[in-house]
Coordinates of C-alpha atoms (C1' of nucleotides) in Angstrom, one line a residue:
Chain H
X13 CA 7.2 -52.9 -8.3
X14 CA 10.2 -54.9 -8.7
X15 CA 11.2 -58.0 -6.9
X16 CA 13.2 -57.7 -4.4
X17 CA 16.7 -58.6 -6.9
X18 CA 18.0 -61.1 -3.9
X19 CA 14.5 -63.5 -4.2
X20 CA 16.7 -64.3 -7.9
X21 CA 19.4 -65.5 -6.5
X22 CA 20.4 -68.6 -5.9
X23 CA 22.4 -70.6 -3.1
X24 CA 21.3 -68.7 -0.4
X25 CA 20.3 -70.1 2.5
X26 CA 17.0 -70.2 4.0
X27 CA 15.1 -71.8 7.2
X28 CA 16.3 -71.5 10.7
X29 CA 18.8 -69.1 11.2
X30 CA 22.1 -70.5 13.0
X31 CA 23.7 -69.3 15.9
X32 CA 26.8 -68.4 13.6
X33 CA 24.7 -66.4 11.2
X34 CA 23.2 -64.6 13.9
X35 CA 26.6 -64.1 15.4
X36 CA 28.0 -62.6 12.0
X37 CA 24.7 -60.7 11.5
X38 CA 25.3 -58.9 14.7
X39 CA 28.6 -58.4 14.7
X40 CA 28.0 -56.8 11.4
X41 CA 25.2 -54.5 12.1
X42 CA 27.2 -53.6 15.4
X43 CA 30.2 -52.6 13.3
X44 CA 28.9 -50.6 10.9
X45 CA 24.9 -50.6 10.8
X46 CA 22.7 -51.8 8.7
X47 CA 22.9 -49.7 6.0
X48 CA 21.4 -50.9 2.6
X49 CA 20.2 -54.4 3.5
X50 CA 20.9 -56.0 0.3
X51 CA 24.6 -55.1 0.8
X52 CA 24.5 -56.4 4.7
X53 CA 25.4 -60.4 3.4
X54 CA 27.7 -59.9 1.5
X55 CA 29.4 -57.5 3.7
X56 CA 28.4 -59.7 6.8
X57 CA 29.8 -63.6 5.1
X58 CA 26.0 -64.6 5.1
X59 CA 24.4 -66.5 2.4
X60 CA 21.2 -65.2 3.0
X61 CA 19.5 -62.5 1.1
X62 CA 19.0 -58.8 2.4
X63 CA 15.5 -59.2 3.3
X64 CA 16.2 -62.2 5.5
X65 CA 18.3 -60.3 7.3
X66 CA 16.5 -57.4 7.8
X67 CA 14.0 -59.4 9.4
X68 CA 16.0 -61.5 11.2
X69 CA 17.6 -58.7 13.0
X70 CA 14.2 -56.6 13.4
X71 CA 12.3 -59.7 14.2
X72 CA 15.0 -61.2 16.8
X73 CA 18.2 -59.7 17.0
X74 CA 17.7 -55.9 17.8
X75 CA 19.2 -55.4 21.1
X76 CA 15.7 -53.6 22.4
X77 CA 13.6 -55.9 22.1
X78 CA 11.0 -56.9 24.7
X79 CA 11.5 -60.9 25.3
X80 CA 8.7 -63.2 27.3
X81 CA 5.1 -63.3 27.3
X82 CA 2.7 -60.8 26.5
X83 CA 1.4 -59.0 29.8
X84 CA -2.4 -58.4 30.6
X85 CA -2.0 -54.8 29.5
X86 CA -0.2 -55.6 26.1
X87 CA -2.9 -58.0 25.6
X88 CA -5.0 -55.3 26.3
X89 CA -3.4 -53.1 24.5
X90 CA -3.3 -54.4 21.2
X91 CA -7.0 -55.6 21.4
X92 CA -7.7 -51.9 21.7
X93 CA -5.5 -51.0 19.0
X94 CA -6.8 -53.5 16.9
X95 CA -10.3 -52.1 17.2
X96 CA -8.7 -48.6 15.3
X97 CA -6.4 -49.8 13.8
X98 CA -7.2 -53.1 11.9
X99 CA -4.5 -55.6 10.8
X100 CA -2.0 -53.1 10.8
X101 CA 0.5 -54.6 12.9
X102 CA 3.3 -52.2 12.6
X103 CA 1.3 -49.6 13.6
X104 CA 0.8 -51.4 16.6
X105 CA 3.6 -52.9 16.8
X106 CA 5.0 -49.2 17.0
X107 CA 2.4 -49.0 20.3
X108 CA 4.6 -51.2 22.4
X109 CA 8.2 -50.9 22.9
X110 CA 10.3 -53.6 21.9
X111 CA 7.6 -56.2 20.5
X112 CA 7.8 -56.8 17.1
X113 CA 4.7 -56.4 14.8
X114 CA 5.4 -60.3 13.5
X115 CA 5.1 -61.2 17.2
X116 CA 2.3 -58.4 18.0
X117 CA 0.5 -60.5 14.7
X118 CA 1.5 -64.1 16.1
X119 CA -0.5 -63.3 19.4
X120 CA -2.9 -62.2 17.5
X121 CA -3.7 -65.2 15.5
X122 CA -3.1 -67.6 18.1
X123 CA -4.4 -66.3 21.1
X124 CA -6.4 -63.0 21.3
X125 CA -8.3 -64.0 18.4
X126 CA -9.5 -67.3 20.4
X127 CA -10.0 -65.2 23.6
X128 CA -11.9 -62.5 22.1
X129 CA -14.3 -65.5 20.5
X130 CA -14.6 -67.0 23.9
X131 CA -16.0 -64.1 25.5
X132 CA -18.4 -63.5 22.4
X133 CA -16.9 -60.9 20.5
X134 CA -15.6 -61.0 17.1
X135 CA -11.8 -60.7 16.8
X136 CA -12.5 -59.2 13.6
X137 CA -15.0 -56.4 13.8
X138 CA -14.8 -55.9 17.5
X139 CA -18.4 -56.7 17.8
X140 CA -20.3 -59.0 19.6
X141 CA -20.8 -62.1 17.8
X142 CA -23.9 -63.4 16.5
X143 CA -25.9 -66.0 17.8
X144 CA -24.7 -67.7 14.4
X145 CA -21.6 -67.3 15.2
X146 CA -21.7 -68.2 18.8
X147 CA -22.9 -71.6 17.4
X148 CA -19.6 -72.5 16.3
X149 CA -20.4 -71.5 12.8
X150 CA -17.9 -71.1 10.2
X151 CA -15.2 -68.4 11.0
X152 CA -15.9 -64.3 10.1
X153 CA -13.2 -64.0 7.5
X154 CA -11.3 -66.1 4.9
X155 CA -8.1 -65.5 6.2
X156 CA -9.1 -67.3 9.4
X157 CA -7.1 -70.8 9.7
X158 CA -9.0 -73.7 9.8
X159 CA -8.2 -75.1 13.1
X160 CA -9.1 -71.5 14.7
X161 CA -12.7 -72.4 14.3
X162 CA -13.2 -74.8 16.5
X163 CA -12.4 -72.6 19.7
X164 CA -15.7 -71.0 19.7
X165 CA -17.5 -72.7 22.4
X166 CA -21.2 -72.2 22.2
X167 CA -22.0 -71.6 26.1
X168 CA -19.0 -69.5 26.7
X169 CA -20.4 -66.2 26.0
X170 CA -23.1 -66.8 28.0
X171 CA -21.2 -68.3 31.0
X172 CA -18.8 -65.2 31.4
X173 CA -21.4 -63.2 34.0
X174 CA -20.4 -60.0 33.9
X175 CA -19.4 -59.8 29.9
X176 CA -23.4 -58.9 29.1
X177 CA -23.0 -55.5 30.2
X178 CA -19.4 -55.4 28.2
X179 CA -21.2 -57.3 24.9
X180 CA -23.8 -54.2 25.1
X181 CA -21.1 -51.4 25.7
X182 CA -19.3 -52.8 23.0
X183 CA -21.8 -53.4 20.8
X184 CA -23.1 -50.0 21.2
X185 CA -19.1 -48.7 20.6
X186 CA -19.3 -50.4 17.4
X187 CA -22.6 -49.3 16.1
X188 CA -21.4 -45.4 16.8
X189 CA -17.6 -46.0 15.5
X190 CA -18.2 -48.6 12.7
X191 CA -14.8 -50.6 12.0
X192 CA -14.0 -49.9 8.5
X193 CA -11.8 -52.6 7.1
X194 CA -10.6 -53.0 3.8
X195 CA -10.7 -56.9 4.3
X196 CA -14.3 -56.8 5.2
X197 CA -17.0 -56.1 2.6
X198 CA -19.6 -55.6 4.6
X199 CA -18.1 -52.8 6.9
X200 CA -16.0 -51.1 3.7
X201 CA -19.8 -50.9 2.2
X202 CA -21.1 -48.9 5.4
X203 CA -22.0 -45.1 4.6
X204 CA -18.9 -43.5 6.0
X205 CA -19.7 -41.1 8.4
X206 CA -19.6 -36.8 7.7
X207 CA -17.9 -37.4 11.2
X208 CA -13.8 -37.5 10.6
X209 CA -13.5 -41.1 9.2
X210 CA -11.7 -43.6 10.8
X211 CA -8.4 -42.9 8.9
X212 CA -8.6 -39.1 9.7
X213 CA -8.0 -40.0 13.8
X214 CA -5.6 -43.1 12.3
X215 CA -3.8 -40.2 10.6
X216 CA -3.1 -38.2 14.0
X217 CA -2.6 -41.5 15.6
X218 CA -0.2 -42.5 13.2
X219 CA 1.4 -39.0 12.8
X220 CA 1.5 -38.4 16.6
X221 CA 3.7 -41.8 16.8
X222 CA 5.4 -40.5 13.9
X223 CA 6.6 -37.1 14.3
X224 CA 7.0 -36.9 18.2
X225 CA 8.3 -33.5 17.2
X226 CA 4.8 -32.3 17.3
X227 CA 5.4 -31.0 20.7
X228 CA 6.8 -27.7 18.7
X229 CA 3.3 -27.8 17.1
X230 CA 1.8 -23.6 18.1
X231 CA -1.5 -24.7 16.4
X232 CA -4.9 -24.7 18.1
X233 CA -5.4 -26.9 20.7
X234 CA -7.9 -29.6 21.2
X235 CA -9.5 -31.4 23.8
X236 CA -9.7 -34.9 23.2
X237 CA -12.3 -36.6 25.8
X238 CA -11.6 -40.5 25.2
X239 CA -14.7 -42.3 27.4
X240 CA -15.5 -45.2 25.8
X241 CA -13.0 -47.6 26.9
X242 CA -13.6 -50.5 25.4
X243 CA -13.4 -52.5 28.7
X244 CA -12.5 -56.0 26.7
X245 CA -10.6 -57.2 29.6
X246 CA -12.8 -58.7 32.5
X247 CA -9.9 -60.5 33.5
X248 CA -8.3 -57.2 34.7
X249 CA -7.3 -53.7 34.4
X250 CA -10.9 -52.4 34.1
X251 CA -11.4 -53.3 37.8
X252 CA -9.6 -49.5 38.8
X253 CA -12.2 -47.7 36.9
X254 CA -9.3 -45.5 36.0
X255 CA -9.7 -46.4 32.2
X256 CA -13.1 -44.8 32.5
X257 CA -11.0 -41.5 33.0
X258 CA -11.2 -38.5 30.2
X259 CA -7.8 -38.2 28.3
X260 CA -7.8 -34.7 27.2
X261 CA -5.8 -33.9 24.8
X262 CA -4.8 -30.1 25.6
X263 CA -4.3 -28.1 23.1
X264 CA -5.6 -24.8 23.5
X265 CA -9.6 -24.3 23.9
X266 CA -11.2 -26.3 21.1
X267 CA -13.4 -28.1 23.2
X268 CA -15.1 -31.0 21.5
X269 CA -16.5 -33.0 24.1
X270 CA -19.0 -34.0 21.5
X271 CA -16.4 -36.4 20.2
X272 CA -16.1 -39.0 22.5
X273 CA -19.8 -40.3 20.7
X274 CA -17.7 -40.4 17.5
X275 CA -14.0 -41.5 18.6
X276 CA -12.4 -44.5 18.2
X277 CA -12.3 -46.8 20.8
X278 CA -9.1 -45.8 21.3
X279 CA -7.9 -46.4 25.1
X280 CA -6.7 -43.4 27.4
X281 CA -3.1 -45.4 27.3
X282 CA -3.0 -46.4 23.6
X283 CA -3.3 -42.6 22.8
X284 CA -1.1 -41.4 26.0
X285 CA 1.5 -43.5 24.7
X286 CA 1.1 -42.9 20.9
X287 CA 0.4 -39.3 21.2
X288 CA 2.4 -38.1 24.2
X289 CA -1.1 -36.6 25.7
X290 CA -1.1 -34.5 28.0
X291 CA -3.1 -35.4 31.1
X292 CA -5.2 -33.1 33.3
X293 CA -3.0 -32.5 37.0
X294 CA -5.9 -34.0 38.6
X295 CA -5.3 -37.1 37.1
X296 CA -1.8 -37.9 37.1
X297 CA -2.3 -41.3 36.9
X298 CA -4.6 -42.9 34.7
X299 CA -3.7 -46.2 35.2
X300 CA -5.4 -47.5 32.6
X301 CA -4.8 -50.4 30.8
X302 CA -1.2 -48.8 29.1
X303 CA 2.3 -50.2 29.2
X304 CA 2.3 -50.8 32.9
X305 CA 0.3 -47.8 33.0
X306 CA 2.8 -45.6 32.6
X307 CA 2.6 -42.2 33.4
X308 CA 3.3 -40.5 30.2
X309 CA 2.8 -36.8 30.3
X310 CA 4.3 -34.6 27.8
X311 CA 3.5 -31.0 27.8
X312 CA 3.0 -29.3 23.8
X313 CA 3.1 -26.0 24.8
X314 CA 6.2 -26.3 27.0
X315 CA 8.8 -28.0 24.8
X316 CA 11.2 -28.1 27.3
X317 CA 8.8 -30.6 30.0
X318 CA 9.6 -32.8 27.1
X319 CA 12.5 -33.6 28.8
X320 CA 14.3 -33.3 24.2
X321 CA 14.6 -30.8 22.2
X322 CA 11.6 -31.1 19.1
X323 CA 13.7 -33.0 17.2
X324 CA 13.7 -35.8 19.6
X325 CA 10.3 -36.8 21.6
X326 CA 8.9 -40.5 22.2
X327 CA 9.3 -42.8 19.5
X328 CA 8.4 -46.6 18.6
X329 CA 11.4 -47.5 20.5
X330 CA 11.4 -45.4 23.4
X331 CA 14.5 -43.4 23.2
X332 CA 13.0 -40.2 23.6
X333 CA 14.9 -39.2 27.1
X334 CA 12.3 -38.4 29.3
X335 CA 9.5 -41.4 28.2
X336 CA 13.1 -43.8 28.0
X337 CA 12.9 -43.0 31.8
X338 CA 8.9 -44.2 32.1
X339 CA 9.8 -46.5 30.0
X340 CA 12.3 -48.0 32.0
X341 CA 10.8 -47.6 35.1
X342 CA 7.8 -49.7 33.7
X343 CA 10.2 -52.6 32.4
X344 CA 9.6 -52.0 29.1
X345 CA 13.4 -53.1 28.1
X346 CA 14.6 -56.7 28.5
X347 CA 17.3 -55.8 30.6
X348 CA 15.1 -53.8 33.0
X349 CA 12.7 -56.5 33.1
X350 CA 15.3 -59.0 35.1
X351 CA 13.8 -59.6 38.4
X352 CA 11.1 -56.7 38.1
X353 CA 8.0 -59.1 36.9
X354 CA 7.5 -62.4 38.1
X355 CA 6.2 -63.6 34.8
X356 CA 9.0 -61.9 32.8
X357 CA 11.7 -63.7 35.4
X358 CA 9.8 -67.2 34.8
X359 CA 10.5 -66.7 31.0
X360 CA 14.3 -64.9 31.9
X361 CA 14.5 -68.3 32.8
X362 CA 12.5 -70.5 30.8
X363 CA 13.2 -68.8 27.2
X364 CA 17.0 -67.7 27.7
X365 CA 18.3 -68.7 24.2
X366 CA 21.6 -67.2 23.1
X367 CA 20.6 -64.3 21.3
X368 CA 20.2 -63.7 25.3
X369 CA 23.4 -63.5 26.2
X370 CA 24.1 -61.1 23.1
X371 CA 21.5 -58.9 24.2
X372 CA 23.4 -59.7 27.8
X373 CA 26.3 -58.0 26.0
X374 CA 24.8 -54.8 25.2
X375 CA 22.9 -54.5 28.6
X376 CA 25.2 -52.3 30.4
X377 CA 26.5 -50.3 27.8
X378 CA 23.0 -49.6 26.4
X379 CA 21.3 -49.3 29.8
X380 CA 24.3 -46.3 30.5
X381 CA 23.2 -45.4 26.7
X382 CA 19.7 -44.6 27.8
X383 CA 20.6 -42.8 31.1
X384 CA 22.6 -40.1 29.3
X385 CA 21.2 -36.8 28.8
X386 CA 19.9 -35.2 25.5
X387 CA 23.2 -33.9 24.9
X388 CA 24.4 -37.4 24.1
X389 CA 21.0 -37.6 21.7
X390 CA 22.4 -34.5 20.1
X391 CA 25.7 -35.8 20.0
X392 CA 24.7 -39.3 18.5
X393 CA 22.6 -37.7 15.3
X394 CA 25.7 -36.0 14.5
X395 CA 27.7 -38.4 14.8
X396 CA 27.4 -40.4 11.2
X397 CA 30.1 -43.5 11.4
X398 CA 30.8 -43.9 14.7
X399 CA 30.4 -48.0 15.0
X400 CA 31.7 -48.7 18.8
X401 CA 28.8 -49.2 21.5
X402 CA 27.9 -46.2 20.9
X403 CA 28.0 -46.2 17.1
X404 CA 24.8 -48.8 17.7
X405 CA 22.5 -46.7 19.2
X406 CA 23.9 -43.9 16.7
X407 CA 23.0 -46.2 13.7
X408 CA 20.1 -46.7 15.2
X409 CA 19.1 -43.6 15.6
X410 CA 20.0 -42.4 12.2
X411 CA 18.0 -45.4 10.8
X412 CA 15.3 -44.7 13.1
X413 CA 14.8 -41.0 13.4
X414 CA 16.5 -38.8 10.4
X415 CA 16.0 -35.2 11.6
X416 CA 15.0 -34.4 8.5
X417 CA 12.1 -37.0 8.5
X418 CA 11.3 -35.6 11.9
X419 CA 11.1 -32.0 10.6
X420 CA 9.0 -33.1 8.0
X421 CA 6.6 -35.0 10.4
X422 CA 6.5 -32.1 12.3
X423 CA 5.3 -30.1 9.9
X424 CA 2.5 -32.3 8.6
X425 CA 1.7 -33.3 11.8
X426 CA 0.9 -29.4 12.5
X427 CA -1.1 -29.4 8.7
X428 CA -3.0 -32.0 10.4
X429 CA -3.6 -30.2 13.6
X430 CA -4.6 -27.6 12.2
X431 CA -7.1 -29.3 10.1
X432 CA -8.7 -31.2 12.8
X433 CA -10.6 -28.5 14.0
X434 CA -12.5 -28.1 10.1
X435 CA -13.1 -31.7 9.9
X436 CA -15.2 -31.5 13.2
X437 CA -17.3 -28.5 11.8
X438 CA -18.8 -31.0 10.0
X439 CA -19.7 -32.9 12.9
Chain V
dA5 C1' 5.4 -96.0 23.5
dA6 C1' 3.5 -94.4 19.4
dT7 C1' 0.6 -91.4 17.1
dC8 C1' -2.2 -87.6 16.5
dC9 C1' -3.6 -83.0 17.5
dT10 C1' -3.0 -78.3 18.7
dG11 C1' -0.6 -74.1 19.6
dT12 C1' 3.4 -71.3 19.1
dC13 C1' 6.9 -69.1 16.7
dA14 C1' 10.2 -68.0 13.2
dA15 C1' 10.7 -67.3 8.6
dC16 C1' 9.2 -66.9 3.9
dC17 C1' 6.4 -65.0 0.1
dG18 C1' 4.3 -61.6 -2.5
dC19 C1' 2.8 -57.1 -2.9
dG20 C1' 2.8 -52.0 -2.8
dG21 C1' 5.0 -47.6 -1.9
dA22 C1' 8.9 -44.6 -2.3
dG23 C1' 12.9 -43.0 -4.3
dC24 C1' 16.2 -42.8 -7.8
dC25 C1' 17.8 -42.8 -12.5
Chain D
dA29 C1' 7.0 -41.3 -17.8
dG30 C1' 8.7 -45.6 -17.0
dG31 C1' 11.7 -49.0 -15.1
dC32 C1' 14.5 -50.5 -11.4
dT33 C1' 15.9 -51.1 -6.6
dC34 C1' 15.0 -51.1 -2.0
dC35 C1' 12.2 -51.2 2.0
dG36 C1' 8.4 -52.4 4.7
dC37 C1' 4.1 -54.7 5.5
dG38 C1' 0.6 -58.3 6.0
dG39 C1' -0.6 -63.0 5.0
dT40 C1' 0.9 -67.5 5.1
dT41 C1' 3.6 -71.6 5.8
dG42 C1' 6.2 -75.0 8.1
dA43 C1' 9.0 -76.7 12.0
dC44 C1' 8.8 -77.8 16.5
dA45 C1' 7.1 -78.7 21.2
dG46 C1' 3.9 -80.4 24.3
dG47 C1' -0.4 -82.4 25.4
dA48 C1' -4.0 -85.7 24.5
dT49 C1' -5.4 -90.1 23.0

DNA sequence: AATCCTGTCAACCGCGGAGCC
DNA sequence: AGGCTCCGCGGTTGACAGGAT
């Protein structure tokens, strides 16, 4: 556990980061990666240490990141993947292309949290608050900021009409599929269920986000039924019903419709997009509350539908060919997003800064990056050094998505398939 | 107009895990 | 085995902007 050798050293700026130092930092990481981030100010003429940098391009610079408000369905989004997966924002951060889990975590703390309080549920546990609570008591959890307990207003619970049904649904959600969290006491001190705990389903979450290689995966198949949306959103996306739809996730014939009464309240589009699911025909279109509700099918027993080879599939950043193409065509990507949202073209306008118009560099190049075959995939693992356009989605490939790593996801991801089916025997 | 309050966002801090020697 | 380095994560802080008083 060593400190990070840079936080010794002296004369190194900190604070705001100048356009200059951005400029160098990209110009850096666009020449010849990232590599080992302690080495990247030196190498870059920055007076900042590694880490800085590392955030500052991951936080800020990376060309693929998602600028402008959150929509409805990322709000949505993240509220569901909160309820599974606690505070851990790059895990969720990994559910949305191009937002950034310091962002994802910002939101959070600013906004859903005061939202979710407003309409009587508790940001923390996902459950409805209590009348204590509701009161305007003292917030759930330490970590709370001070000023962030003043937003619960007393009546507003009971003035949102149509939330009772919701409170109830949710409440009963919560009661079957208890919350663990480690920062809460009095859920970590809940009898853990026989069931596959919480971090057993986190595990397939996390691994089918992981190793998107998994399509290779010849184990048993499963049927996931998700029903229990978690409907937070009155404000829309529930109004299509379409979140109410059964996710299945296909996988031969182990049929456990038994488990929707012990999932997570994991949407349809939080898993479609994590876990490449593969919807029924009869529903092509879920349209749940998802990225744009995008249409994400991916086919495990038919690695070529995958549009990639196994090595490749979707990833955090959505370079995986064929869900690059959903992706795109739901405006996941800045530069896709000009003049497709009318919210996204108020903030184009509104939040242009100049790390903008960098981005505004790499738009065409990177746009003709993403409409190349899987050849050019192929062709950018292997190739190692090359630092022209190319060389930047090359780099980040490489830093993104070793093969080997994948291989190796792959194969625990098929351990854990194939020990999915034992845990529920216990069920 | 000045001050205060609040929300948002970028950045820092500290910790733990992983890998290497 | 233990120490070191690096990376990544989550919590927190502080600057700033905009609205309210």
């Amino acid at each position: 556990m060593g400190r990070h050798s840079c936080c010794y050293k002296q004369k190194l700026r900190k604070g705001l980061w100048s356009p200059e130092e951005d400029e160098k930092l990209m110009n850096h990481i666009t020449k010849h990666g990232h590599g080992c981030w302690s080495s990247v100010p030196k190498l870059a003429g920055l007076q900042r240490c590694g880490k800085s940098c590392r955030l500052r391009w991951i936080n800020y610079l990376r060309p693929d990141l998602k600028r402008g408000a959150f929509s409805q369905e990322e709000e949505d989004l993240i509220i569901e993947l909160h309820a599974v997966l606690g505070n851990r924002w790059s895990q969720i951060a990994a559910q949305l292309p191009g937002r950034t889990d310091n962002e994802i975590k910002n939101l959070w703390n600013s906004c859903i949290k005061k939202k979710l309080r407003q309409k009587g549920i508790d940001p923390n546990t996902h459950k409805p608050l209590t009348e204590a609570d509701r009161r305007g008591a003292a917030p759930t959890v330490s970590t709370e900021r001070t000023s962030g307990s003043s937003d619960v207003n007393p009546s507003s619970a009971g003035a949102l009409g149509n939330l009772s049904h919701l409170l109830s649904e949710t409440a009963q959600s919560s009661m079957l599929l208890p919350v663990y969290d480690k920062n809460h006491p009095e859920t970590a001190s809940l009898p853990r269920p026989k069931v596959p705990p919480k971090e057993l389903f986190l595990d397939q979450l996390t691994a089918g986000h992981e190793s998107p290689s998994s399509c290779r995966s010849s184990g048993p198949t499963l049927y996931f039924p998700f029903q229990q949306p978690l409907g937070y959103s009155n404000e829309c996306g529930t109004g299509d019903g379409a979140s109410m739809n059964s996710l299945w996730f296909n996988q031969n014939d182990f049929n456990c419709s038994t488990i929707s009464t012990v999932m997570p309240p994991v949407s349809p589009s939080a898993l479609s997009t994590s876990m490449g699911l593969n919807l029924p025909p009869e529903n092509p279109r879920h349209g749940g509350t998802g990225i744009g509700n995008t249409p994400f099918y991916w086919d495990g027993s038919n690695p070529s539908s995958s549009g990639s080879t196994g090595s490749s599939g979707s990833n955090s950043m959505g370079f995986e060919p064929q869900s690059t193409t959903s992706i795109l065509e739901n405006s996941v990507f800045p530069w896709t997003d000009i003049g497709q949202e009318k919210d996204t073209r108020v903030h184009l306008v509104e939040e242009l800064k100049w790390p903008d118009l960098l981005h505004g560099t790499f738009a065409e190049a990177t746009t003709a990056m993403q409409n190349q075959s899987q050849s050019l995939y192929d062709d950018v693992i292997k190739a190692e050094s090359q630092f022209n356009m190319e060389g930047i989605c090359a780099s980040w490939f490489q830093n993104q998505q070793p093969q080997q790593q994948l291989q190796a996801a792959s194969d625990m991801y098929d351990k854990d398939l194939q020990r999915l089916p034992l845990s529920f025997e216990h069920i």
